[in-house]
Amino acid sequence: MALLDRAIARVLPAVPKPLVRALASPYIAGPTLEDAVAVVRRLNGEEKLATIDVLGEEITNDDEAREIARAYHRVLARVEGEQLDANISVKLTGLGLGLDYALCRENLQSLIEDARARGNFVRIDMEDSSTTDDTLRLYRELRAAGYANLGVVLQARLRRTLGDAHGLENVRLCKGIYLEPPEIAYEDPDEIRESFRATLRALLDDRSYVGIATHDEELIEDALAQIRARNLAPTKYEFQMLLGVRSARGDELVHAGHRLRIYVPFGTHWYEYSVRRLQENPKIAGYVAADTVRRLARR
Ligand code: FDA
């Protein structure tokens, strides 16, 4: 399977755009904010919360970074206007991290302030390991400056993660999508799982609010056991899943009384996003292929 996965990821750039679009469509709300609003409204109707991601391509100058920030301001205004239960997830490189730390901080701060004024929240997605230090630094600086409506992400794949977990008030914990060199990252799936479990334990010991972001049944079961053992109220944590992935399991979590937040990406850069994500983690290409075969078989 691994070989097939890798082969699928490698040929993806040669796959016709409409096919990639069809493959990626269950995971993306659509090209417009309107599409995202419609998806979030449906999710909220199913008692699921959302976090909205504006798909952006790599930026090359300050104006592009400011334009992405403006797009997120429009999302925040729309979420409030429509009374949706959704926050936003931002990528710091999109806000200018690769160009200038100060520009990125300025863009992020304007979003946190806007979100705070609207009673909303900003999650900083975690990107590849070249950004980990700056991302944690920005999170800590802005939390220390009094912004309580800001959260960050930790990736269990990275060997450093358990060490990073201390003192973070609001964390999404995931495995990590970026393939990193073995010196800094676990490669064995069981080691990644063990790192996830240990980091979750450390975060809960620290009384952090954790977004448990996984579709891996083993990790969901472990999280449920940790939650039960600590007798945690459902307001003290949440589960998180990607749009279009394991939605039936998501329904079960909601019906059992847990909070569940769905990651909802939208935007015109769906193609670049899809290809990059599929290539970043060849395993996912395998899921997508298997899922497509299943869908076709059902017709
Ligand atoms: P795993 O990959 O083992 O998947 C478990 C099972 O879920 C699979 O067996 C399959 O059934 C199903 N599945 C998973 N992905 C699927 C897909 N795309 N299509 C169909 N089925 C699928 N990463 C990162 O580096 N930085 C970040 O900021 C974030 N943010 C983030 C937010 C949220 C809400 C989620 C859920 C995930 C992320 N991620 C992320 C991605 C994360 O790091 C990881 O790559 C994926 O969640 C897949 O890992 P799982 O833990 O789900 O396990």
Coordinates of C-alpha atoms and ligand atoms in Angstrom, one line a residue:
M1 CA 0.0 0.0 0.0
A2 CA 2.8 2.4 0.9
L3 CA 4.3 2.1 -2.6
L4 CA 0.9 2.7 -4.2
D5 CA 0.4 5.7 -2.0
R6 CA 3.7 7.2 -3.0
A7 CA 3.1 6.5 -6.6
I8 CA -0.3 8.3 -6.4
A9 CA 1.3 11.3 -4.8
R10 CA 4.0 11.4 -7.4
V11 CA 1.7 11.3 -10.4
L12 CA -0.7 13.9 -8.9
P13 CA 0.7 16.9 -10.7
A14 CA 0.1 15.1 -14.0
V15 CA -3.5 14.3 -13.0
P16 CA -6.0 16.6 -14.8
K17 CA -7.3 19.4 -12.7
P18 CA -11.0 18.4 -12.8
L19 CA -10.0 15.0 -11.5
V20 CA -8.0 16.5 -8.6
R21 CA -10.9 18.7 -7.9
A22 CA -13.2 15.8 -7.8
L23 CA -10.8 13.9 -5.5
A24 CA -10.4 16.9 -3.2
S25 CA -14.0 18.1 -3.2
P26 CA -15.2 16.2 -0.1
Y27 CA -12.5 18.0 1.9
I28 CA -13.0 21.6 0.7
A29 CA -16.1 23.7 1.2
G30 CA -15.7 25.4 -2.2
P31 CA -14.1 28.4 -3.8
T32 CA -16.0 31.2 -2.0
L33 CA -16.8 32.4 1.5
E34 CA -20.4 31.8 0.6
D35 CA -19.5 28.1 0.2
A36 CA -17.8 28.0 3.6
V37 CA -20.8 29.7 5.2
A38 CA -23.2 27.1 3.8
V39 CA -21.0 24.2 5.0
V40 CA -20.6 25.7 8.5
R41 CA -24.3 26.4 8.7
R42 CA -25.0 22.7 7.9
L43 CA -22.3 21.6 10.5
N44 CA -23.7 23.9 13.2
G45 CA -27.2 22.3 12.4
E46 CA -25.6 19.0 13.3
E47 CA -24.3 20.5 16.5
K48 CA -20.7 20.6 15.2
L49 CA -18.5 23.6 15.6
A50 CA -16.1 24.8 12.8
T51 CA -12.8 26.4 12.2
I52 CA -12.5 28.2 8.8
D53 CA -9.3 28.1 6.8
V54 CA -8.8 30.5 3.9
L55 CA -6.8 28.6 1.3
G56 CA -3.8 30.7 0.2
E57 CA -0.9 30.2 -2.0
E58 CA 2.7 31.0 -1.1
I59 CA 3.0 34.7 -0.8
T60 CA 5.9 36.8 -2.1
N61 CA 5.3 40.3 -0.8
D62 CA 3.7 42.3 2.0
D63 CA 0.6 43.2 0.1
E64 CA -0.3 39.6 -0.5
A65 CA 0.1 38.9 3.3
R66 CA -2.1 41.9 4.1
E67 CA -4.7 40.6 1.5
I68 CA -4.8 37.2 3.3
A69 CA -5.3 39.0 6.6
R70 CA -8.2 41.0 5.0
A71 CA -9.8 37.8 3.7
Y72 CA -9.8 36.5 7.3
H73 CA -11.3 39.8 8.6
R74 CA -14.1 39.2 6.1
V75 CA -14.6 35.7 7.5
L76 CA -14.8 37.0 11.1
A77 CA -17.4 39.6 10.1
R78 CA -19.4 37.1 8.2
V79 CA -19.3 34.5 11.1
E80 CA -20.6 37.2 13.4
G81 CA -23.2 38.5 10.9
E82 CA -24.5 35.0 10.3
Q83 CA -24.2 34.0 14.0
L84 CA -22.2 30.9 13.1
D85 CA -20.3 28.9 15.6
A86 CA -16.9 29.0 13.9
N87 CA -13.5 30.4 14.6
I88 CA -10.6 30.8 12.2
S89 CA -7.4 28.9 11.5
V90 CA -4.5 30.9 10.1
K91 CA -1.1 30.0 8.6
L92 CA 1.7 32.3 9.7
T93 CA 3.5 32.0 6.3
G94 CA 0.3 33.3 4.7
L95 CA 0.4 36.3 7.1
G96 CA 4.0 37.0 6.2
L97 CA 6.2 35.0 8.5
G98 CA 8.7 34.1 5.7
L99 CA 9.0 37.8 4.8
D100 CA 9.2 39.6 8.1
Y101 CA 8.4 38.5 11.6
A102 CA 7.1 42.0 12.5
L103 CA 4.7 42.1 9.5
C104 CA 3.4 38.7 10.5
R105 CA 2.9 39.7 14.1
E106 CA 1.1 42.9 13.0
N107 CA -1.3 40.9 10.7
L108 CA -1.9 38.3 13.4
Q109 CA -2.5 40.8 16.1
S110 CA -5.1 42.7 14.0
L111 CA -7.0 39.4 13.5
I112 CA -6.9 38.5 17.2
E113 CA -8.1 42.0 18.1
D114 CA -10.9 41.8 15.5
A115 CA -11.8 38.3 16.8
R116 CA -11.8 39.4 20.4
A117 CA -14.1 42.3 19.7
R118 CA -16.5 39.8 18.1
G119 CA -16.1 37.3 20.9
N120 CA -14.2 35.0 18.6
F121 CA -10.9 33.0 18.6
V122 CA -7.9 32.5 16.3
R123 CA -6.0 29.3 16.0
I124 CA -2.5 29.3 14.5
D125 CA -2.0 26.2 12.3
M126 CA 1.4 24.7 12.6
E127 CA 3.4 24.4 9.4
D128 CA 6.7 22.7 8.7
S129 CA 9.5 22.5 11.3
S130 CA 11.3 25.6 9.9
T131 CA 8.4 27.6 11.4
T132 CA 7.9 25.9 14.8
D133 CA 10.1 28.2 16.9
D134 CA 8.7 31.4 15.5
T135 CA 5.1 30.1 15.7
L136 CA 5.5 29.2 19.4
R137 CA 7.3 32.4 20.1
L138 CA 4.5 34.5 18.5
Y139 CA 1.9 32.5 20.4
R140 CA 3.7 33.1 23.7
E141 CA 4.3 36.8 23.0
L142 CA 0.7 37.5 22.2
R143 CA -0.7 35.4 25.1
A144 CA 1.7 37.3 27.4
A145 CA 0.4 40.6 26.0
G146 CA -3.0 39.6 27.2
Y147 CA -4.7 38.0 24.2
A148 CA -6.6 35.0 25.6
N149 CA -8.4 34.2 22.4
L150 CA -5.4 32.7 20.7
G151 CA -4.4 29.0 20.3
V152 CA -1.6 27.1 18.7
V153 CA -0.9 23.6 17.3
L154 CA 1.5 20.9 18.4
Q155 CA 2.5 18.0 16.1
A156 CA 3.1 14.6 17.7
R157 CA 5.4 13.6 14.8
L158 CA 8.1 16.0 16.0
R159 CA 10.5 14.7 18.7
R160 CA 10.5 18.1 20.4
T161 CA 6.8 18.2 21.0
L162 CA 6.5 16.7 24.5
G163 CA 9.1 19.3 25.6
D164 CA 7.1 22.1 24.0
A165 CA 3.8 21.2 25.6
H166 CA 4.4 22.9 29.0
G167 CA 2.7 26.2 29.7
L168 CA 0.6 26.4 26.5
E169 CA -3.0 27.4 27.4
N170 CA -4.8 26.4 24.3
V171 CA -3.5 23.7 21.9
R172 CA -4.7 21.7 19.0
L173 CA -2.8 18.4 19.1
C174 CA -2.4 16.6 15.8
K175 CA 0.0 14.0 14.3
G176 CA 1.5 16.6 11.9
I177 CA 1.1 16.5 8.1
Y178 CA 4.6 17.6 7.1
L179 CA 7.2 14.9 6.4
E180 CA 10.2 15.8 8.4
P181 CA 13.7 14.3 8.6
P182 CA 14.2 11.4 11.0
E183 CA 16.6 13.4 13.2
I184 CA 13.8 15.6 14.3
A185 CA 10.7 13.5 13.7
Y186 CA 9.3 10.0 14.5
E187 CA 8.6 8.0 11.4
D188 CA 7.1 4.8 13.0
P189 CA 3.3 5.2 13.3
D190 CA 3.4 3.6 16.8
E191 CA 6.0 6.1 18.0
I192 CA 3.9 9.0 16.6
R193 CA 0.9 7.6 18.4
E194 CA 2.9 7.2 21.7
S195 CA 4.1 10.8 21.3
F196 CA 0.4 11.9 20.8
R197 CA -0.8 10.1 23.9
A198 CA 2.1 11.4 26.1
T199 CA 1.6 15.0 24.9
L200 CA -2.1 14.8 25.4
R201 CA -1.5 13.6 29.0
A202 CA 1.0 16.4 29.6
L203 CA -1.3 19.0 28.3
L204 CA -4.3 17.8 30.3
D205 CA -2.0 17.6 33.4
D206 CA -1.2 21.2 32.7
R207 CA -5.0 22.0 32.4
S208 CA -4.6 23.2 28.9
Y209 CA -7.6 23.4 26.7
V210 CA -6.9 20.8 24.0
G211 CA -8.4 20.3 20.6
I212 CA -7.8 16.6 20.0
A213 CA -7.4 16.6 16.3
T214 CA -7.3 13.0 14.9
H215 CA -9.3 10.5 13.0
D216 CA -7.2 7.6 14.4
E217 CA -9.5 5.3 16.3
E218 CA -6.7 4.2 18.7
L219 CA -6.0 7.9 19.6
I220 CA -9.7 8.8 19.9
E221 CA -10.2 5.9 22.3
D222 CA -7.1 6.8 24.3
A223 CA -8.4 10.4 24.6
L224 CA -11.8 9.3 25.7
A225 CA -10.2 7.2 28.4
Q226 CA -8.0 10.1 29.6
I227 CA -11.1 12.4 29.6
R228 CA -13.1 9.8 31.6
A229 CA -10.2 9.1 34.1
R230 CA -10.0 12.9 34.8
N231 CA -13.8 13.4 34.9
L232 CA -13.3 16.3 32.5
A233 CA -16.4 18.4 31.7
P234 CA -17.1 18.7 28.0
T235 CA -16.3 22.4 28.1
K236 CA -12.7 21.6 29.0
Y237 CA -11.6 20.0 25.6
E238 CA -12.9 19.4 22.1
F239 CA -12.4 16.8 19.4
Q240 CA -11.4 18.1 15.9
M241 CA -11.7 16.5 12.5
L242 CA -11.2 17.5 8.9
L243 CA -14.2 18.2 6.7
G244 CA -15.2 15.1 4.9
V245 CA -13.2 12.6 7.0
R246 CA -14.9 10.1 9.3
S247 CA -18.0 12.1 9.7
A248 CA -20.0 9.2 11.1
R249 CA -17.5 8.9 13.9
G250 CA -17.8 12.6 14.4
D251 CA -21.6 12.2 14.8
E252 CA -21.1 9.5 17.4
L253 CA -18.8 11.8 19.4
V254 CA -21.4 14.6 19.3
H255 CA -24.2 12.3 20.3
A256 CA -22.1 11.1 23.3
G257 CA -21.9 14.8 24.4
H258 CA -18.4 15.8 23.3
R259 CA -17.7 19.0 21.5
L260 CA -16.5 18.5 17.9
R261 CA -15.0 21.1 15.6
I262 CA -14.6 20.6 11.9
Y263 CA -11.8 22.2 9.9
V264 CA -13.4 23.9 6.9
P265 CA -11.0 25.1 4.2
F266 CA -12.3 27.3 1.3
G267 CA -10.9 29.4 -1.4
T268 CA -9.8 29.6 -5.0
H269 CA -6.4 28.0 -4.3
W270 CA -8.0 24.6 -3.8
Y271 CA -5.8 23.0 -6.5
E272 CA -2.5 24.0 -5.0
Y273 CA -3.7 23.1 -1.5
S274 CA -5.0 19.7 -2.6
V275 CA -1.9 18.7 -4.5
R276 CA 0.4 19.9 -1.7
R277 CA -1.4 18.1 1.0
L278 CA -1.7 14.9 -1.0
Q279 CA 2.0 15.1 -1.7
E280 CA 3.0 16.1 1.8
N281 CA 1.6 12.9 3.2
P282 CA 1.5 10.1 0.6
K283 CA -0.6 8.0 3.0
I284 CA -3.5 10.4 2.5
A285 CA -3.3 9.9 -1.2
G286 CA -4.0 6.3 -0.5
Y287 CA -7.1 7.1 1.7
V288 CA -8.3 9.4 -1.1
A289 CA -7.9 6.7 -3.7
A290 CA -9.6 4.1 -1.5
D291 CA -12.4 6.5 -0.7
T292 CA -12.9 7.3 -4.4
V293 CA -13.1 3.6 -5.3
R294 CA -15.6 3.1 -2.5
R295 CA -17.7 6.0 -3.8
L296 CA -17.6 4.7 -7.3
A297 CA -18.5 1.2 -6.2
R298 CA -21.5 2.6 -4.3
R299 CA -22.9 4.2 -7.5
Ligands
FDA1 P1 -4.2 8.8 10.3 O1 -3.5 9.6 9.2 O2 -3.6 7.6 10.8 O3 -5.7 8.6 9.9 C1 -6.6 7.8 10.7 C2 -7.7 7.4 9.8 O4 -8.5 8.5 9.4 C3 -7.3 6.7 8.5 O5 -7.1 5.3 8.7 C4 -8.4 7.1 7.6 O6 -9.5 6.1 7.8 C5 -8.9 8.4 8.1 N1 -8.3 9.5 7.3 C6 -7.4 10.4 7.7 N2 -7.2 11.3 6.8 C7 -8.0 11.1 5.8 C8 -8.3 11.8 4.5 N3 -7.7 12.9 4.2 N4 -9.3 11.2 3.8 C9 -10.0 10.1 4.2 N5 -9.7 9.5 5.3 C10 -8.8 9.9 6.1 N6 -1.4 19.0 10.6 C11 -0.4 19.9 10.7 O7 0.8 19.6 10.5 N7 -0.6 21.2 11.2 C12 -1.9 21.6 11.5 O8 -2.1 22.7 11.9 C13 -2.9 20.7 11.3 N8 -4.2 21.0 11.6 C14 -5.2 20.0 11.6 C15 -6.5 20.3 12.1 C16 -7.4 19.3 12.2 C17 -8.8 19.7 12.7 C18 -7.1 18.0 11.9 C19 -8.1 16.9 12.1 C20 -5.8 17.7 11.4 C21 -4.9 18.7 11.2 N9 -3.6 18.4 10.8 C22 -2.6 19.4 10.9 C23 -3.4 17.1 10.0 C24 -2.9 16.1 11.0 O9 -1.6 16.4 11.4 C25 -2.8 14.7 10.3 O10 -2.0 14.8 9.1 C26 -4.2 14.2 9.9 O11 -5.2 14.5 10.8 C27 -4.2 12.7 9.7 O12 -3.8 12.1 10.9 P2 -4.8 11.2 11.9 O13 -4.4 11.5 13.3 O14 -6.2 11.5 11.5 O15 -4.3 9.7 11.6

